[in-house]
Amino acid sequence: ERKTEKAQVDVSQYEILTKEGLENRHGVGPDIDEALGRTREAVVVPDGADGGDARPERKTEKAKFYLVREFEGHLRGIRAAQASEAAAETLEFTAGA
């Protein structure tokens, strides 16, 4: 008896999520919206969404997907900049007191 083993390949750099999936993972807020705005997106158009399908009952919503690692890189940068700004404001406040 021969067993077949499947190779485990890490392709996490290609993980994609919708906006809702990213918000579930990272929360909601202006920093999330800014990171989404900087991240490339892929739009999936189901059959019939372009008006060519004669069956109106078909769901025709377009779905946008984002590369998770790219989004998370942008989010880290935004949050680091916000933390630096907050630290600078704290230093200015304590220096002026």
mmCIF file of N, CA, C and O in Angstrom:
data_model
loop_
_atom_site.group_PDB
_atom_site.id
_atom_site.type_symbol
_atom_site.label_atom_id
_atom_site.label_comp_id
_atom_site.label_asym_id
_atom_site.label_seq_id
_atom_site.Cartn_x
_atom_site.Cartn_y
_atom_site.Cartn_z
ATOM 1 N N GLU A 1 0.848 -1.182 0.000
ATOM 2 C CA GLU A 1 0.000 0.000 0.000
ATOM 3 C C GLU A 1 0.885 1.234 0.000
ATOM 4 O O GLU A 1 1.788 1.371 0.807
ATOM 5 N N ARG A 2 0.593 2.102 -0.904
ATOM 6 C CA ARG A 2 1.411 3.303 -1.069
ATOM 7 C C ARG A 2 0.651 4.525 -0.597
ATOM 8 O O ARG A 2 -0.491 4.753 -0.993
ATOM 9 N N LYS A 3 1.270 5.315 0.252
ATOM 10 C CA LYS A 3 0.635 6.534 0.735
ATOM 11 C C LYS A 3 1.161 7.725 -0.067
ATOM 12 O O LYS A 3 2.343 7.831 -0.328
ATOM 13 N N THR A 4 0.258 8.585 -0.412
ATOM 14 C CA THR A 4 0.636 9.794 -1.130
ATOM 15 C C THR A 4 0.612 10.962 -0.148
ATOM 16 O O THR A 4 -0.377 11.183 0.534
ATOM 17 N N GLU A 5 1.723 11.649 -0.084
ATOM 18 C CA GLU A 5 1.793 12.814 0.787
ATOM 19 C C GLU A 5 1.712 14.069 -0.062
ATOM 20 O O GLU A 5 2.354 14.177 -1.089
ATOM 21 N N LYS A 6 0.906 14.992 0.408
ATOM 22 C CA LYS A 6 0.797 16.270 -0.284
ATOM 23 C C LYS A 6 1.816 17.229 0.301
ATOM 24 O O LYS A 6 1.971 17.323 1.509
ATOM 25 N N ALA A 7 2.502 17.911 -0.560
ATOM 26 C CA ALA A 7 3.497 18.891 -0.109
ATOM 27 C C ALA A 7 2.775 20.121 0.428
ATOM 28 O O ALA A 7 1.804 20.595 -0.150
ATOM 29 N N GLN A 8 3.249 20.602 1.551
ATOM 30 C CA GLN A 8 2.712 21.827 2.130
ATOM 31 C C GLN A 8 3.514 23.002 1.591
ATOM 32 O O GLN A 8 4.717 23.081 1.802
ATOM 33 N N VAL A 9 2.852 23.890 0.904
ATOM 34 C CA VAL A 9 3.509 25.047 0.324
ATOM 35 C C VAL A 9 2.913 26.297 0.948
ATOM 36 O O VAL A 9 1.698 26.469 0.970
ATOM 37 N N ASP A 10 3.789 27.152 1.473
ATOM 38 C CA ASP A 10 3.331 28.393 2.078
ATOM 39 C C ASP A 10 3.205 29.456 0.995
ATOM 40 O O ASP A 10 4.190 29.888 0.415
ATOM 41 N N VAL A 11 1.999 29.850 0.705
ATOM 42 C CA VAL A 11 1.746 30.908 -0.270
ATOM 43 C C VAL A 11 0.967 32.043 0.384
ATOM 44 O O VAL A 11 0.117 32.669 -0.234
ATOM 45 N N SER A 12 1.290 32.312 1.635
ATOM 46 C CA SER A 12 0.554 33.348 2.360
ATOM 47 C C SER A 12 0.718 34.721 1.735
ATOM 48 O O SER A 12 -0.109 35.607 1.960
ATOM 49 N N GLN A 13 1.763 34.916 0.940
ATOM 50 C CA GLN A 13 1.927 36.207 0.281
ATOM 51 C C GLN A 13 0.836 36.459 -0.752
ATOM 52 O O GLN A 13 0.651 37.578 -1.193
ATOM 53 N N TYR A 14 0.100 35.423 -1.117
ATOM 54 C CA TYR A 14 -0.982 35.559 -2.080
ATOM 55 C C TYR A 14 -2.362 35.523 -1.435
ATOM 56 O O TYR A 14 -3.365 35.452 -2.140
ATOM 57 N N GLU A 15 -2.425 35.571 -0.117
ATOM 58 C CA GLU A 15 -3.722 35.545 0.559
ATOM 59 C C GLU A 15 -4.507 36.788 0.166
ATOM 60 O O GLU A 15 -3.980 37.902 0.173
ATOM 61 N N ILE A 16 -5.782 36.604 -0.180
ATOM 62 C CA ILE A 16 -6.639 37.724 -0.541
ATOM 63 C C ILE A 16 -7.877 37.711 0.338
ATOM 64 O O ILE A 16 -8.335 36.654 0.771
ATOM 65 N N LEU A 17 -8.380 38.896 0.622
ATOM 66 C CA LEU A 17 -9.617 39.049 1.382
ATOM 67 C C LEU A 17 -10.412 40.214 0.812
ATOM 68 O O LEU A 17 -9.846 41.118 0.195
ATOM 69 N N THR A 18 -11.693 40.204 1.062
ATOM 70 C CA THR A 18 -12.527 41.344 0.721
ATOM 71 C C THR A 18 -12.335 42.423 1.782
ATOM 72 O O THR A 18 -11.715 42.199 2.823
ATOM 73 N N LYS A 19 -12.911 43.587 1.544
ATOM 74 C CA LYS A 19 -12.858 44.675 2.522
ATOM 75 C C LYS A 19 -13.453 44.210 3.847
ATOM 76 O O LYS A 19 -12.901 44.469 4.920
ATOM 77 N N GLU A 20 -14.557 43.491 3.775
ATOM 78 C CA GLU A 20 -15.216 43.003 4.990
ATOM 79 C C GLU A 20 -14.312 42.033 5.751
ATOM 80 O O GLU A 20 -14.246 42.066 6.971
ATOM 81 N N GLY A 21 -13.615 41.182 5.036
ATOM 82 C CA GLY A 21 -12.701 40.242 5.679
ATOM 83 C C GLY A 21 -11.552 40.952 6.371
ATOM 84 O O GLY A 21 -11.158 40.586 7.483
ATOM 85 N N LEU A 22 -11.020 41.981 5.723
ATOM 86 C CA LEU A 22 -9.939 42.761 6.339
ATOM 87 C C LEU A 22 -10.444 43.524 7.561
ATOM 88 O O LEU A 22 -9.754 43.616 8.576
ATOM 89 N N GLU A 23 -11.659 44.060 7.474
ATOM 90 C CA GLU A 23 -12.234 44.775 8.626
ATOM 91 C C GLU A 23 -12.512 43.810 9.775
ATOM 92 O O GLU A 23 -12.340 44.175 10.940
ATOM 93 N N ASN A 24 -12.921 42.598 9.481
ATOM 94 C CA ASN A 24 -13.130 41.606 10.542
ATOM 95 C C ASN A 24 -11.818 41.281 11.243
ATOM 96 O O ASN A 24 -11.786 41.072 12.448
ATOM 97 N N ARG A 25 -10.736 41.246 10.491
ATOM 98 C CA ARG A 25 -9.441 40.894 11.046
ATOM 99 C C ARG A 25 -8.774 42.069 11.765
ATOM 100 O O ARG A 25 -8.128 41.895 12.797
ATOM 101 N N HIS A 26 -8.918 43.292 11.224
ATOM 102 C CA HIS A 26 -8.154 44.435 11.737
ATOM 103 C C HIS A 26 -9.001 45.537 12.357
ATOM 104 O O HIS A 26 -8.454 46.494 12.900
ATOM 105 N N GLY A 27 -10.308 45.448 12.263
ATOM 106 C CA GLY A 27 -11.160 46.486 12.832
ATOM 107 C C GLY A 27 -11.616 47.473 11.769
ATOM 108 O O GLY A 27 -11.376 47.300 10.584
ATOM 109 N N VAL A 28 -12.267 48.528 12.232
ATOM 110 C CA VAL A 28 -12.823 49.537 11.339
ATOM 111 C C VAL A 28 -12.300 50.892 11.792
ATOM 112 O O VAL A 28 -12.152 51.140 12.979
ATOM 113 N N GLY A 29 -12.024 51.749 10.864
ATOM 114 C CA GLY A 29 -11.592 53.088 11.224
ATOM 115 C C GLY A 29 -10.940 53.792 10.060
ATOM 116 O O GLY A 29 -10.752 53.216 8.983
ATOM 117 N N PRO A 30 -10.561 55.040 10.272
ATOM 118 C CA PRO A 30 -9.957 55.803 9.182
ATOM 119 C C PRO A 30 -8.612 55.240 8.735
ATOM 120 O O PRO A 30 -8.262 55.340 7.557
ATOM 121 N N ASP A 31 -7.866 54.628 9.647
ATOM 122 C CA ASP A 31 -6.590 54.026 9.261
ATOM 123 C C ASP A 31 -6.805 52.832 8.334
ATOM 124 O O ASP A 31 -6.047 52.615 7.398
ATOM 125 N N ILE A 32 -7.869 52.079 8.578
ATOM 126 C CA ILE A 32 -8.207 50.938 7.707
ATOM 127 C C ILE A 32 -8.589 51.454 6.322
ATOM 128 O O ILE A 32 -8.127 50.924 5.307
ATOM 129 N N ASP A 33 -9.415 52.495 6.281
ATOM 130 C CA ASP A 33 -9.833 53.058 4.997
ATOM 131 C C ASP A 33 -8.640 53.607 4.221
ATOM 132 O O ASP A 33 -8.549 53.437 3.001
ATOM 133 N N GLU A 34 -7.714 54.251 4.920
ATOM 134 C CA GLU A 34 -6.531 54.793 4.254
ATOM 135 C C GLU A 34 -5.655 53.672 3.698
ATOM 136 O O GLU A 34 -5.160 53.752 2.574
ATOM 137 N N ALA A 35 -5.472 52.605 4.478
ATOM 138 C CA ALA A 35 -4.678 51.464 4.006
ATOM 139 C C ALA A 35 -5.353 50.790 2.809
ATOM 140 O O ALA A 35 -4.673 50.387 1.857
ATOM 141 N N LEU A 36 -6.670 50.680 2.838
ATOM 142 C CA LEU A 36 -7.394 50.108 1.695
ATOM 143 C C LEU A 36 -7.194 50.970 0.454
ATOM 144 O O LEU A 36 -7.037 50.448 -0.650
ATOM 145 N N GLY A 37 -7.196 52.283 0.643
ATOM 146 C CA GLY A 37 -7.002 53.192 -0.478
ATOM 147 C C GLY A 37 -5.631 53.070 -1.121
ATOM 148 O O GLY A 37 -5.465 53.349 -2.308
ATOM 149 N N ARG A 38 -4.639 52.639 -0.352
ATOM 150 C CA ARG A 38 -3.271 52.487 -0.868
ATOM 151 C C ARG A 38 -3.021 51.099 -1.454
ATOM 152 O O ARG A 38 -1.997 50.880 -2.107
ATOM 153 N N THR A 39 -3.906 50.151 -1.192
ATOM 154 C CA THR A 39 -3.699 48.754 -1.589
ATOM 155 C C THR A 39 -4.357 48.480 -2.937
ATOM 156 O O THR A 39 -5.492 48.890 -3.178
ATOM 157 N N ARG A 40 -3.622 47.762 -3.778
ATOM 158 C CA ARG A 40 -4.194 47.374 -5.074
ATOM 159 C C ARG A 40 -5.370 46.425 -4.857
ATOM 160 O O ARG A 40 -5.387 45.667 -3.905
ATOM 161 N N GLU A 41 -6.315 46.472 -5.757
ATOM 162 C CA GLU A 41 -7.488 45.602 -5.644
ATOM 163 C C GLU A 41 -7.720 44.866 -6.955
ATOM 164 O O GLU A 41 -7.314 45.327 -8.013
ATOM 165 N N ALA A 42 -8.349 43.726 -6.833
ATOM 166 C CA ALA A 42 -8.775 42.959 -8.000
ATOM 167 C C ALA A 42 -10.295 42.869 -7.929
ATOM 168 O O ALA A 42 -10.852 42.574 -6.877
ATOM 169 N N VAL A 43 -10.941 43.150 -9.030
ATOM 170 C CA VAL A 43 -12.400 43.113 -9.078
ATOM 171 C C VAL A 43 -12.822 41.863 -9.825
ATOM 172 O O VAL A 43 -12.393 41.623 -10.953
ATOM 173 N N VAL A 44 -13.651 41.068 -9.173
ATOM 174 C CA VAL A 44 -14.181 39.856 -9.795
ATOM 175 C C VAL A 44 -15.598 40.162 -10.252
ATOM 176 O O VAL A 44 -16.449 40.563 -9.449
ATOM 177 N N VAL A 45 -15.825 40.001 -11.532
ATOM 178 C CA VAL A 45 -17.135 40.277 -12.109
ATOM 179 C C VAL A 45 -17.771 38.944 -12.485
ATOM 180 O O VAL A 45 -17.287 38.256 -13.376
ATOM 181 N N PRO A 46 -18.842 38.561 -11.785
ATOM 182 C CA PRO A 46 -19.490 37.283 -12.128
ATOM 183 C C PRO A 46 -20.157 37.344 -13.495
ATOM 184 O O PRO A 46 -20.420 38.423 -14.014
ATOM 185 N N ASP A 47 -20.391 36.172 -14.067
ATOM 186 C CA ASP A 47 -21.079 36.111 -15.358
ATOM 187 C C ASP A 47 -22.380 36.889 -15.276
ATOM 188 O O ASP A 47 -23.153 36.744 -14.332
ATOM 189 N N GLY A 48 -22.622 37.720 -16.268
ATOM 190 C CA GLY A 48 -23.873 38.462 -16.312
ATOM 191 C C GLY A 48 -23.796 39.829 -15.669
ATOM 192 O O GLY A 48 -24.698 40.636 -15.829
ATOM 193 N N ALA A 49 -22.759 40.140 -14.938
ATOM 194 C CA ALA A 49 -22.659 41.436 -14.276
ATOM 195 C C ALA A 49 -22.444 42.556 -15.277
ATOM 196 O O ALA A 49 -22.728 43.701 -14.993
ATOM 197 N N ASP A 50 -21.966 42.209 -16.457
ATOM 198 C CA ASP A 50 -21.728 43.232 -17.471
ATOM 199 C C ASP A 50 -22.960 43.493 -18.330
ATOM 200 O O ASP A 50 -22.899 44.214 -19.310
ATOM 201 N N GLY A 51 -24.084 42.884 -17.943
ATOM 202 C CA GLY A 51 -25.324 43.115 -18.669
ATOM 203 C C GLY A 51 -25.562 42.125 -19.794
ATOM 204 O O GLY A 51 -26.596 42.177 -20.443
ATOM 205 N N GLY A 52 -24.640 41.215 -20.047
ATOM 206 C CA GLY A 52 -24.771 40.280 -21.142
ATOM 207 C C GLY A 52 -25.639 39.080 -20.836
ATOM 208 O O GLY A 52 -26.028 38.348 -21.725
ATOM 209 N N ASP A 53 -25.987 38.857 -19.578
ATOM 210 C CA ASP A 53 -26.793 37.697 -19.206
ATOM 211 C C ASP A 53 -28.267 38.070 -19.262
ATOM 212 O O ASP A 53 -28.685 39.067 -18.703
ATOM 213 N N ALA A 54 -29.039 37.257 -19.916
ATOM 214 C CA ALA A 54 -30.467 37.540 -20.067
ATOM 215 C C ALA A 54 -31.271 37.138 -18.835
ATOM 216 O O ALA A 54 -32.461 37.382 -18.781
ATOM 217 N N ARG A 55 -30.626 36.532 -17.842
ATOM 218 C CA ARG A 55 -31.343 36.088 -16.647
ATOM 219 C C ARG A 55 -31.139 37.097 -15.520
ATOM 220 O O ARG A 55 -30.116 37.084 -14.850
ATOM 221 N N PRO A 56 -32.101 37.973 -15.271
ATOM 222 C CA PRO A 56 -31.931 39.022 -14.254
ATOM 223 C C PRO A 56 -31.870 38.493 -12.830
ATOM 224 O O PRO A 56 -31.438 39.204 -11.936
ATOM 225 N N GLU A 57 -32.308 37.260 -12.614
ATOM 226 C CA GLU A 57 -32.293 36.707 -11.257
ATOM 227 C C GLU A 57 -30.884 36.360 -10.786
ATOM 228 O O GLU A 57 -30.661 36.113 -9.608
ATOM 229 N N ARG A 58 -29.949 36.326 -11.696
ATOM 230 C CA ARG A 58 -28.561 36.021 -11.315
ATOM 231 C C ARG A 58 -27.971 37.169 -10.512
ATOM 232 O O ARG A 58 -28.187 38.331 -10.808
ATOM 233 N N LYS A 59 -27.215 36.804 -9.507
ATOM 234 C CA LYS A 59 -26.559 37.815 -8.688
ATOM 235 C C LYS A 59 -25.457 38.472 -9.520
ATOM 236 O O LYS A 59 -24.634 37.794 -10.108
ATOM 237 N N THR A 60 -25.448 39.786 -9.560
ATOM 238 C CA THR A 60 -24.495 40.484 -10.416
ATOM 239 C C THR A 60 -23.600 41.434 -9.627
ATOM 240 O O THR A 60 -23.125 42.420 -10.156
ATOM 241 N N GLU A 61 -23.362 41.160 -8.370
ATOM 242 C CA GLU A 61 -22.484 42.018 -7.584
ATOM 243 C C GLU A 61 -21.031 41.769 -7.953
ATOM 244 O O GLU A 61 -20.603 40.644 -8.147
ATOM 245 N N LYS A 62 -20.293 42.851 -8.010
ATOM 246 C CA LYS A 62 -18.857 42.748 -8.224
ATOM 247 C C LYS A 62 -18.193 42.638 -6.859
ATOM 248 O O LYS A 62 -18.606 43.274 -5.909
ATOM 249 N N ALA A 63 -17.168 41.826 -6.759
ATOM 250 C CA ALA A 63 -16.454 41.651 -5.501
ATOM 251 C C ALA A 63 -15.028 42.177 -5.659
ATOM 252 O O ALA A 63 -14.370 41.896 -6.661
ATOM 253 N N LYS A 64 -14.567 42.953 -4.672
ATOM 254 C CA LYS A 64 -13.203 43.466 -4.673
ATOM 255 C C LYS A 64 -12.381 42.671 -3.671
ATOM 256 O O LYS A 64 -12.820 42.435 -2.552
ATOM 257 N N PHE A 65 -11.198 42.276 -4.093
ATOM 258 C CA PHE A 65 -10.286 41.534 -3.234
ATOM 259 C C PHE A 65 -8.968 42.289 -3.117
ATOM 260 O O PHE A 65 -8.527 42.928 -4.072
ATOM 261 N N TYR A 66 -8.356 42.206 -1.936
ATOM 262 C CA TYR A 66 -7.103 42.901 -1.648
ATOM 263 C C TYR A 66 -6.050 41.895 -1.205
ATOM 264 O O TYR A 66 -6.371 40.942 -0.490
ATOM 265 N N LEU A 67 -4.792 42.124 -1.582
ATOM 266 C CA LEU A 67 -3.695 41.292 -1.086
ATOM 267 C C LEU A 67 -3.472 41.634 0.381
ATOM 268 O O LEU A 67 -3.225 42.786 0.736
ATOM 269 N N VAL A 68 -3.579 40.646 1.236
ATOM 270 C CA VAL A 68 -3.523 40.867 2.682
ATOM 271 C C VAL A 68 -2.177 41.430 3.106
ATOM 272 O O VAL A 68 -2.111 42.398 3.870
ATOM 273 N N ARG A 69 -1.095 40.852 2.633
ATOM 274 C CA ARG A 69 0.233 41.329 3.061
ATOM 275 C C ARG A 69 0.491 42.770 2.639
ATOM 276 O O ARG A 69 1.078 43.543 3.380
ATOM 277 N N GLU A 70 0.052 43.134 1.449
ATOM 278 C CA GLU A 70 0.236 44.516 0.994
ATOM 279 C C GLU A 70 -0.579 45.457 1.874
ATOM 280 O O GLU A 70 -0.077 46.496 2.313
ATOM 281 N N PHE A 71 -1.824 45.096 2.147
ATOM 282 C CA PHE A 71 -2.680 45.908 3.018
ATOM 283 C C PHE A 71 -2.056 46.056 4.402
ATOM 284 O O PHE A 71 -1.990 47.162 4.949
ATOM 285 N N GLU A 72 -1.587 44.950 4.978
ATOM 286 C CA GLU A 72 -1.017 44.991 6.324
ATOM 287 C C GLU A 72 0.254 45.834 6.373
ATOM 288 O O GLU A 72 0.511 46.511 7.366
ATOM 289 N N GLY A 73 1.033 45.837 5.306
ATOM 290 C CA GLY A 73 2.214 46.695 5.240
ATOM 291 C C GLY A 73 1.828 48.167 5.260
ATOM 292 O O GLY A 73 2.429 48.972 5.974
ATOM 293 N N HIS A 74 0.817 48.515 4.476
ATOM 294 C CA HIS A 74 0.328 49.900 4.476
ATOM 295 C C HIS A 74 -0.234 50.279 5.843
ATOM 296 O O HIS A 74 0.024 51.375 6.346
ATOM 297 N N LEU A 75 -0.975 49.363 6.453
ATOM 298 C CA LEU A 75 -1.577 49.640 7.758
ATOM 299 C C LEU A 75 -0.499 49.847 8.820
ATOM 300 O O LEU A 75 -0.602 50.766 9.637
ATOM 301 N N ARG A 76 0.540 49.018 8.802
ATOM 302 C CA ARG A 76 1.650 49.194 9.762
ATOM 303 C C ARG A 76 2.293 50.566 9.602
ATOM 304 O O ARG A 76 2.593 51.251 10.576
ATOM 305 N N GLY A 77 2.519 50.977 8.362
ATOM 306 C CA GLY A 77 3.119 52.279 8.096
ATOM 307 C C GLY A 77 2.259 53.422 8.587
ATOM 308 O O GLY A 77 2.751 54.382 9.190
ATOM 309 N N ILE A 78 0.967 53.330 8.358
ATOM 310 C CA ILE A 78 0.027 54.372 8.800
ATOM 311 C C ILE A 78 -0.007 54.444 10.313
ATOM 312 O O ILE A 78 0.064 55.527 10.903
ATOM 313 N N ARG A 79 -0.099 53.291 10.962
ATOM 314 C CA ARG A 79 -0.152 53.277 12.424
ATOM 315 C C ARG A 79 1.162 53.736 13.045
ATOM 316 O O ARG A 79 1.156 54.404 14.073
ATOM 317 N N ALA A 80 2.285 53.421 12.423
ATOM 318 C CA ALA A 80 3.581 53.884 12.934
ATOM 319 C C ALA A 80 3.670 55.405 12.825
ATOM 320 O O ALA A 80 4.161 56.075 13.746
ATOM 321 N N ALA A 81 3.189 55.955 11.719
ATOM 322 C CA ALA A 81 3.198 57.413 11.547
ATOM 323 C C ALA A 81 2.292 58.073 12.580
ATOM 324 O O ALA A 81 2.639 59.113 13.158
ATOM 325 N N GLN A 82 1.140 57.478 12.848
ATOM 326 C CA GLN A 82 0.226 58.024 13.855
ATOM 327 C C GLN A 82 0.856 57.975 15.242
ATOM 328 O O GLN A 82 0.724 58.915 16.019
ATOM 329 N N ALA A 83 1.559 56.891 15.546
ATOM 330 C CA ALA A 83 2.214 56.762 16.848
ATOM 331 C C ALA A 83 3.329 57.799 16.989
ATOM 332 O O ALA A 83 3.504 58.394 18.055
ATOM 333 N N SER A 84 4.075 58.042 15.916
ATOM 334 C CA SER A 84 5.139 59.044 15.946
ATOM 335 C C SER A 84 4.567 60.443 16.159
ATOM 336 O O SER A 84 5.116 61.241 16.924
ATOM 337 N N GLU A 85 3.474 60.729 15.481
ATOM 338 C CA GLU A 85 2.820 62.034 15.652
ATOM 339 C C GLU A 85 2.325 62.207 17.075
ATOM 340 O O GLU A 85 2.469 63.279 17.674
ATOM 341 N N ALA A 86 1.735 61.147 17.640
ATOM 342 C CA ALA A 86 1.232 61.221 19.014
ATOM 343 C C ALA A 86 2.370 61.418 20.003
ATOM 344 O O ALA A 86 2.267 62.204 20.951
ATOM 345 N N ALA A 87 3.487 60.741 19.762
ATOM 346 C CA ALA A 87 4.647 60.890 20.644
ATOM 347 C C ALA A 87 5.216 62.293 20.552
ATOM 348 O O ALA A 87 5.595 62.894 21.570
ATOM 349 N N ALA A 88 5.269 62.868 19.354
ATOM 350 C CA ALA A 88 5.779 64.222 19.176
ATOM 351 C C ALA A 88 4.880 65.238 19.866
ATOM 352 O O ALA A 88 5.366 66.187 20.501
ATOM 353 N N GLU A 89 3.553 65.024 19.783
ATOM 354 C CA GLU A 89 2.628 65.921 20.472
ATOM 355 C C GLU A 89 2.789 65.831 21.985
ATOM 356 O O GLU A 89 2.726 66.843 22.686
ATOM 357 N N THR A 90 3.014 64.640 22.490
ATOM 358 C CA THR A 90 3.221 64.461 23.932
ATOM 359 C C THR A 90 4.496 65.173 24.377
ATOM 360 O O THR A 90 4.506 65.837 25.418
ATOM 361 N N LEU A 91 5.566 65.060 23.586
ATOM 362 C CA LEU A 91 6.822 65.742 23.921
ATOM 363 C C LEU A 91 6.647 67.247 23.905
ATOM 364 O O LEU A 91 7.157 67.956 24.763
ATOM 365 N N GLU A 92 5.914 67.757 22.929
ATOM 366 C CA GLU A 92 5.666 69.203 22.859
ATOM 367 C C GLU A 92 4.860 69.676 24.065
ATOM 368 O O GLU A 92 5.124 70.719 24.643
ATOM 369 N N PHE A 93 3.882 68.877 24.458
ATOM 370 C CA PHE A 93 3.023 69.231 25.597
ATOM 371 C C PHE A 93 3.832 69.244 26.882
ATOM 372 O O PHE A 93 3.729 70.181 27.667
ATOM 373 N N THR A 94 4.649 68.216 27.112
ATOM 374 C CA THR A 94 5.424 68.151 28.356
ATOM 375 C C THR A 94 6.551 69.166 28.371
ATOM 376 O O THR A 94 6.918 69.673 29.417
ATOM 377 N N ALA A 95 7.109 69.502 27.206
ATOM 378 C CA ALA A 95 8.181 70.499 27.143
ATOM 379 C C ALA A 95 7.645 71.902 27.423
ATOM 380 O O ALA A 95 8.321 72.736 27.993
ATOM 381 N N GLY A 96 6.405 72.113 27.022
ATOM 382 C CA GLY A 96 5.800 73.436 27.218
ATOM 383 C C GLY A 96 5.257 73.645 28.609
ATOM 384 O O GLY A 96 4.947 74.755 29.007
ATOM 385 N N ALA A 97 5.160 72.593 29.423
ATOM 386 C CA ALA A 97 4.552 72.715 30.752
ATOM 387 C C ALA A 97 5.479 73.225 31.797
ATOM 388 O O ALA A 97 6.545 73.528 31.809
#
